[in-house]
């Protein structure tokens, strides 16, 4: 692996660890709630939303040693970082405690109230 690729990989992992502020246990518990299952876009006839599926994958990624992460894992981490950063920019005004905006972010491992 070239030095630039290794730097990109390290940078992506660091950004992922900043963006995802929920522990695997917190995220797993959240993904089991009606609120979690009630937000997000379904893809191609799936019953599970894209964000909910991503949340399950994030739990796995958080439990995987850095040295065991595949290129596909790092690509998903990059996708998570992009989603969290874009979504934070769309924060609605007022109290966001019980909003679909917050619930959607939490499916992606980020609780904006933390």
GROMACS .gro file of C-alpha atoms in nm, residues 1 14 24 32 41 45 54 61 97 101 109:
model
   11
    1UNK     CA    1   0.000   0.000   0.000
   14UNK     CA    2  -0.973   0.923   1.249
   24UNK     CA    3  -2.138   0.000   1.986
   32UNK     CA    4  -3.372  -0.170   1.828
   41UNK     CA    5  -3.501   0.612   0.306
   45UNK     CA    6  -3.776  -0.229  -0.201
   54UNK     CA    7  -2.547   0.146   0.795
   61UNK     CA    8  -1.677  -0.153   1.232
   97UNK     CA    9  -3.437   1.608   2.094
  101UNK     CA   10  -3.324   1.477   1.191
  109UNK     CA   11  -2.378   0.657   1.488
   0.00000   0.00000   0.00000
